[in-house]
Tab-separated table of C-alpha atoms and ligand atoms in Angstrom:
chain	number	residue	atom	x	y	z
A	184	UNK	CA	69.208	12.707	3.058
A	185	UNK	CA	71.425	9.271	2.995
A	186	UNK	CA	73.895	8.829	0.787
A	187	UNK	CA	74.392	6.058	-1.313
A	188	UNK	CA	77.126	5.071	0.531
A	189	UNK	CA	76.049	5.436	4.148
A	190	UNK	CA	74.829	2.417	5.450
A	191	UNK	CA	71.231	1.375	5.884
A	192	UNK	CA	71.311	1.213	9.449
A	193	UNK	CA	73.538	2.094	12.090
A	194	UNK	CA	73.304	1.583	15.941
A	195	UNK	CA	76.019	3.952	18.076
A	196	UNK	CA	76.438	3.871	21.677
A	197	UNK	CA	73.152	2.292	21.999
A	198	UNK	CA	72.056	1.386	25.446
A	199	UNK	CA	69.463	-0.050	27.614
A	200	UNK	CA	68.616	-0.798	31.245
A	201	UNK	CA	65.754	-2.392	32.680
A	202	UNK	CA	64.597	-2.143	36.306
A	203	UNK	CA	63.285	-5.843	37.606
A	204	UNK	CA	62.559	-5.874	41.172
A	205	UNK	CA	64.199	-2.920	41.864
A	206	UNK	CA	67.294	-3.850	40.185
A	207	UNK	CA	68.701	-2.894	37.123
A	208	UNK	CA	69.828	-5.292	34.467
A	209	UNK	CA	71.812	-3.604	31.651
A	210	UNK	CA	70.373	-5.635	28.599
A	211	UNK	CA	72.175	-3.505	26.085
A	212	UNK	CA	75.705	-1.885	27.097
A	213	UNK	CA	77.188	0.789	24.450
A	214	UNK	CA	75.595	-1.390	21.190
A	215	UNK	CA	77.493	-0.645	17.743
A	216	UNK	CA	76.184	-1.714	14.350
A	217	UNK	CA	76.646	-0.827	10.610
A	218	UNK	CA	74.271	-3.082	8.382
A	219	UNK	CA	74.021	-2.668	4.241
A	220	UNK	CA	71.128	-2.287	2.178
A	221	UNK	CA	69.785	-5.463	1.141
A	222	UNK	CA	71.456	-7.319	3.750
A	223	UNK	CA	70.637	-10.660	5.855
A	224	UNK	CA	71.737	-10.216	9.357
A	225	UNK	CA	70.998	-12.708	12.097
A	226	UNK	CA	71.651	-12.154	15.987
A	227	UNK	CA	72.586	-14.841	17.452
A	228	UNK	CA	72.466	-14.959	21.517
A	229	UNK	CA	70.870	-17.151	24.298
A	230	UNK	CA	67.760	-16.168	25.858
A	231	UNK	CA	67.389	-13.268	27.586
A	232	UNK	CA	70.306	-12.159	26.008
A	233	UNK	CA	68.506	-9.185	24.730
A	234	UNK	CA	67.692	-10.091	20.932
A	235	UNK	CA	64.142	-9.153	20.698
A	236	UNK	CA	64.916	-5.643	22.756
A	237	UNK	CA	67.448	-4.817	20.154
A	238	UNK	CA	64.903	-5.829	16.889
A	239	UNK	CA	62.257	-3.671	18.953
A	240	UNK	CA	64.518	-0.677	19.713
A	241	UNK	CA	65.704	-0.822	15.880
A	242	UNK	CA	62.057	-1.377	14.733
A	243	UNK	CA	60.688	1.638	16.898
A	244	UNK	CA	58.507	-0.042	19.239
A	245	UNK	CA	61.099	0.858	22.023
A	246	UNK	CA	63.219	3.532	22.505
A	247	UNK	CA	66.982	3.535	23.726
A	248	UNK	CA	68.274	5.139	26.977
A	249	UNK	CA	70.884	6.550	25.060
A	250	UNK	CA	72.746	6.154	21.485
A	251	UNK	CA	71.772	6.927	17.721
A	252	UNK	CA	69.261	4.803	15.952
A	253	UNK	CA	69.586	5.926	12.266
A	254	UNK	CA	67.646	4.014	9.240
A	255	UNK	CA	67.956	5.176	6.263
A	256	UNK	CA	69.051	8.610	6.914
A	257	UNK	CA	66.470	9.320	9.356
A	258	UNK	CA	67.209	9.465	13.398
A	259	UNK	CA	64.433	6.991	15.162
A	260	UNK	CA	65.630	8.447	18.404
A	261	UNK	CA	64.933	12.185	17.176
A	262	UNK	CA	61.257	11.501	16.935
A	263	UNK	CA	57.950	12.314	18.630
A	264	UNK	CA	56.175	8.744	20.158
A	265	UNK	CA	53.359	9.903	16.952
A	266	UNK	CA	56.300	10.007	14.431
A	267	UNK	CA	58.044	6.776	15.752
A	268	UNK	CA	54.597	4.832	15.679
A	269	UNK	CA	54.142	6.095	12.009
A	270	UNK	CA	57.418	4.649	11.311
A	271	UNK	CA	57.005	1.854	12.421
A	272	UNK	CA	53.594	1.196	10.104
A	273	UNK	CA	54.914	2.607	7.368
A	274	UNK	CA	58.102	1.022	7.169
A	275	UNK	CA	58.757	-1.866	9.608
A	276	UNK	CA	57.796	-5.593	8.794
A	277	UNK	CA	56.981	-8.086	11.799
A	278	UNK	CA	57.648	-11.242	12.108
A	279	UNK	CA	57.312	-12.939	15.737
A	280	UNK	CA	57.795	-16.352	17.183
A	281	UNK	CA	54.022	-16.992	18.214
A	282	UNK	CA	52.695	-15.717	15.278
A	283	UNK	CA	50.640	-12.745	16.103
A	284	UNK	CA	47.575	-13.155	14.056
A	285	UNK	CA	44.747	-11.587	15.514
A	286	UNK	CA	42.071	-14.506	15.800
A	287	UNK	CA	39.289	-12.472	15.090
A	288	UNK	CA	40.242	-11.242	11.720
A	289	UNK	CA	40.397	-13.537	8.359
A	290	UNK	CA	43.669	-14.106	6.952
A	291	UNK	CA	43.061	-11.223	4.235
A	292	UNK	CA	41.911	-8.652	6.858
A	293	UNK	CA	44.949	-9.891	9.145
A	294	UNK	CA	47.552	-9.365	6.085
A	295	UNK	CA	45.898	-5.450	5.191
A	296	UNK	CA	45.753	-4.663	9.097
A	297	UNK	CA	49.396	-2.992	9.011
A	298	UNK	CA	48.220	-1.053	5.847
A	299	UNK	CA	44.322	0.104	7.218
A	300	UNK	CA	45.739	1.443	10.429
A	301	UNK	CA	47.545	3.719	8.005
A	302	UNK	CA	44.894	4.294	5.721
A	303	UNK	CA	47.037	3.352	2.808
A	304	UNK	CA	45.173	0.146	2.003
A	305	UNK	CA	44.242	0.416	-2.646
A	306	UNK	CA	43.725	-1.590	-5.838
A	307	UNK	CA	47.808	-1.686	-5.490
A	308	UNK	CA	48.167	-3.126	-2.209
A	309	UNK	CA	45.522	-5.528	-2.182
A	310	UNK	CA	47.160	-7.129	-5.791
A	311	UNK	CA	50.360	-7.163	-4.053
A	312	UNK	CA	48.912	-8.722	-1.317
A	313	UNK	CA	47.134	-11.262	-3.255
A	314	UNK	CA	50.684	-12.159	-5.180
A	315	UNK	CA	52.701	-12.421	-1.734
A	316	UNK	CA	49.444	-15.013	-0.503
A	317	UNK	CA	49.905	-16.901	-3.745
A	318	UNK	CA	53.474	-17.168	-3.431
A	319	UNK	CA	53.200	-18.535	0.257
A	320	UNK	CA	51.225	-21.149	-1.534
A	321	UNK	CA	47.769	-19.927	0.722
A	322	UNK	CA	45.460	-17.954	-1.836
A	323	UNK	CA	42.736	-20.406	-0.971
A	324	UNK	CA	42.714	-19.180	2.473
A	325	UNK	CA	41.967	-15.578	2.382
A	326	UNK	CA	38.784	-15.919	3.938
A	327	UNK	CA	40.049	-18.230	6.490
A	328	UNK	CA	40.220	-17.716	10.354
A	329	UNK	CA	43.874	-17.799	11.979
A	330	UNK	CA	42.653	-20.946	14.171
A	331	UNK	CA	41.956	-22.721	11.324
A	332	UNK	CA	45.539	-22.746	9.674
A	333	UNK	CA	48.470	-25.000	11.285
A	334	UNK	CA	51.964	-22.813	12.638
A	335	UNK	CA	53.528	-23.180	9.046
A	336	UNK	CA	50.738	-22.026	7.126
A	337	UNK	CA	50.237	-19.332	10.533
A	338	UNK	CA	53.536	-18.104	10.027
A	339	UNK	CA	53.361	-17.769	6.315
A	340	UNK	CA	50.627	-15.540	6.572
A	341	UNK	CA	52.543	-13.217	9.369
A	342	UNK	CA	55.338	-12.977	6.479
A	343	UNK	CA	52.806	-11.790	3.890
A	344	UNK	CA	51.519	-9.235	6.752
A	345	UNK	CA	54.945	-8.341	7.154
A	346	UNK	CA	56.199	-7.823	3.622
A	347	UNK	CA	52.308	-6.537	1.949
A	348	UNK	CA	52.766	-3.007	2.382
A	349	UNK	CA	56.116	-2.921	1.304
A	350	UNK	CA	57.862	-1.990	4.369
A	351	UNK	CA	61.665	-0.647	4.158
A	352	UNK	CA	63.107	-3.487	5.929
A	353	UNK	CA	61.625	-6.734	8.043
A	354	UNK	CA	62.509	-7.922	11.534
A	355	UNK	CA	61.780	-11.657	12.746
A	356	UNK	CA	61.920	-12.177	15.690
A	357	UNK	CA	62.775	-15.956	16.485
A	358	UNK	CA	60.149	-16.932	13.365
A	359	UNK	CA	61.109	-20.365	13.909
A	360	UNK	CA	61.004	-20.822	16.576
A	361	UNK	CA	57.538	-22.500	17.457
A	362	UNK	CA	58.026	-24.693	14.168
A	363	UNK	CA	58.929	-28.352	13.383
A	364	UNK	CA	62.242	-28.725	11.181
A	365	UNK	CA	60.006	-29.162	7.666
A	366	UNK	CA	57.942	-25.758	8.700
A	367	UNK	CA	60.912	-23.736	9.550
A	368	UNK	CA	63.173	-24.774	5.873
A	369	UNK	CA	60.288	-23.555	4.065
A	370	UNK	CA	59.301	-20.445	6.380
A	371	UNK	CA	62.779	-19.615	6.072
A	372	UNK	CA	63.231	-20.184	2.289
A	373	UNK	CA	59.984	-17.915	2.028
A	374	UNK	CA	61.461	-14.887	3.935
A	375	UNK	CA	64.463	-15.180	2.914
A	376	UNK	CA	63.520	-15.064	-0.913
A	377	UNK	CA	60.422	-12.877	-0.449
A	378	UNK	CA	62.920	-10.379	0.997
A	379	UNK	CA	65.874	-10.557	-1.007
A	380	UNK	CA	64.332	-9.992	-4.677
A	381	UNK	CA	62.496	-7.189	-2.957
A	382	UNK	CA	65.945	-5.904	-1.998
A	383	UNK	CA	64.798	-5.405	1.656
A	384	UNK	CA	66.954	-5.701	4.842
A	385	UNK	CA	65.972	-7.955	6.937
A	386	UNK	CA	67.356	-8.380	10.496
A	387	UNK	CA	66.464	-11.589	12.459
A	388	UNK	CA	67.212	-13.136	15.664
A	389	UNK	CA	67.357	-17.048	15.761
A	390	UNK	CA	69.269	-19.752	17.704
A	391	UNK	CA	69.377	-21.839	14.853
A	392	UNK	CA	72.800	-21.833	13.144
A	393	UNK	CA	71.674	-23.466	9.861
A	394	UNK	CA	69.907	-20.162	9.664
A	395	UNK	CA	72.869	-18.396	10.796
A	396	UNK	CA	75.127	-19.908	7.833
A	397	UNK	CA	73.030	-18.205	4.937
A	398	UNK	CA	73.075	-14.659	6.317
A	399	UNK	CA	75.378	-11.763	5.165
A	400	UNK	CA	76.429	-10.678	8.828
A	401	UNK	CA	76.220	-12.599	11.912
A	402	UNK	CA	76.039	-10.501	15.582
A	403	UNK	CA	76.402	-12.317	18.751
A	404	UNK	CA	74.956	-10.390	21.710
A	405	UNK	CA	76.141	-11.321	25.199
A	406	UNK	CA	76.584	-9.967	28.092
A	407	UNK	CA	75.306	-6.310	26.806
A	408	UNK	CA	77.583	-6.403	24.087
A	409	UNK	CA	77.168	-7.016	20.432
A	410	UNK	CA	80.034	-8.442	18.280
A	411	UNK	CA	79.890	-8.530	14.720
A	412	UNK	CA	81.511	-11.661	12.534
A	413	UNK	CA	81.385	-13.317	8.469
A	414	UNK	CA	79.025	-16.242	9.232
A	415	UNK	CA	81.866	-18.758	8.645
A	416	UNK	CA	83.879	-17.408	11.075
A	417	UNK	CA	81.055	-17.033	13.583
A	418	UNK	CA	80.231	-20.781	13.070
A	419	UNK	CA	83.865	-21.986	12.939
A	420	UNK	CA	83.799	-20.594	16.830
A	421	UNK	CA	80.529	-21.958	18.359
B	691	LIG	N1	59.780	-4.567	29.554
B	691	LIG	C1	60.715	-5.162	30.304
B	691	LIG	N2	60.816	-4.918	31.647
B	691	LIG	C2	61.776	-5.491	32.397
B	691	LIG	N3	62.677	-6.356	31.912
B	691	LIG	C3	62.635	-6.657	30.602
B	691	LIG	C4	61.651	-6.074	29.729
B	691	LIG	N4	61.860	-6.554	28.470
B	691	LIG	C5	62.917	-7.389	28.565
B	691	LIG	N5	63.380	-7.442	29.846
B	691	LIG	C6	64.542	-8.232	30.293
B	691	LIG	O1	65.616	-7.936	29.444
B	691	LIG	C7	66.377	-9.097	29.171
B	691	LIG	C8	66.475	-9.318	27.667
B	691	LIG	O2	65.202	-9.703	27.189
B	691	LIG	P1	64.933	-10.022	25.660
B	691	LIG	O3	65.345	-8.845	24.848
B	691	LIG	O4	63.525	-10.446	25.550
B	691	LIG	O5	65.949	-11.226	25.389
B	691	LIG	P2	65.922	-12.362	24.275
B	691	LIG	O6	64.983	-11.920	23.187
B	691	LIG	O7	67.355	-12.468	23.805
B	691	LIG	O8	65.489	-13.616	24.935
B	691	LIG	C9	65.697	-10.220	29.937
B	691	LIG	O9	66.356	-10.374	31.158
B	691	LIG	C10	64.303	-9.708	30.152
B	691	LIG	O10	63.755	-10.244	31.309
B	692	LIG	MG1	63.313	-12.776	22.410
């Protein structure tokens, strides 16, 4: 069990390699990371850098080579592929750069797909659901096709997705990235509040230093290694 004072999240020794053309490329080199509960961290770090293979190693789609993944208590690296893909579903919110809406599926069936695949979708969820699309400002869209919506109202939806089945924390990926300056203030005011007065973590990796300045913790990843700073003094040093 955690304990109240343990951290939400802590990476140790974390590492991974990649092979490209036969030759190895050590994205992440001996990673360390303590984050709080409720807390707003951004990763700042150029491409390539290895931002989204951190939020996908901490977010169990990808494993480590080595080092301790531990989220609220429990070990990510400790479990089965089963038990890390239940995990995931059950406690993981998404948000990526393009999106990720499946085109096929209405806005509604989009936001409960996290929730069917793990057959926890009831009157509950679906309310909650229906208050998160009302709060984006797109209940009138519910029966809407993905296609139909511009990359705000797009990305609005992928936060309700994220946040409907009440995950334990969220990871964006980028979530501004394909969005014009207007878009990206109000997807960010969304997540940002959507998340907080839920009290949920929320980890996200940007380039964006406006977005930088509001979070709680600001990590820099270069070269392999993750450094940890306030955001004013990460900004004072750009
Ligand atoms: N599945 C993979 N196979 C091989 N190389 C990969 C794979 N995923 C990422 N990489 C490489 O790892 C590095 C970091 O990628 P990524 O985590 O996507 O960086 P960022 O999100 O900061 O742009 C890049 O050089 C990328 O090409
Ligand atoms: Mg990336």
């Amino acid at each position: 069990m955690a304990k109240q004072q343990d951290p939400f999240l802590t990476l140790r020794s974390v590492t991974k390699t990649f092979i490209d053309h036969g030759e190895q490329r050590v994205v992440l080199d001996g990673v360390n990371l303590d984050v709080e509960r409720g807390a707003f961290v951004t990763i700042l770090g150029s491409s390539g850098s290895g931002k989204t293979t951190l939020l996908h190693i901490v977010g169990g789609i990808d494993t480590p080579d080595s080092g301790d993944v531990l989220i609220d208590g429990s070990d990510l690296t400790g479990l089965s592929d089963t038990d890390r893909t239940r995990f995931r579903r059950r406690h993981v919110g998404m948000v990526f750069q393009l999106f990720n809406l499946i085109p096929t599926l209405t806005v509604q069936e989009n936001i409960l797909l996290p929730a069917e695949l793990e057959g926890t979708v009831d009157a509950r969820l679906r309310r909650h659901a229906e208050v998160l699309l009302d709060r984006v400002g797109l209940s009138d869209r519910s029966e809407t096709y993905p296609e139909r919506l511009s990359g705000g109202e797009q990305q609005r939806i992928a936060i309700v997705r994220a946040l409907a089945h009440e995950p334990l924390f969220v990871l964006a990926d980028e979530p501004t990235g394909n969005l014009d300056a207007e878009n990206s203030a109000r997807v960010l005011s969304l997540l940002l509040q959507l998340t907080r007065e839920a009290g949920r973590t929320l980890l996200m990796a940007t380039h964006d230093h406006d977005i930088a300045r509001q979070a709680t913790l600001v990590c820099r990843l270069q070269g392999g290694e993750l450094t940890t700073h306030s955001a004013a003094h990460a900004l004072e040093t750009r």
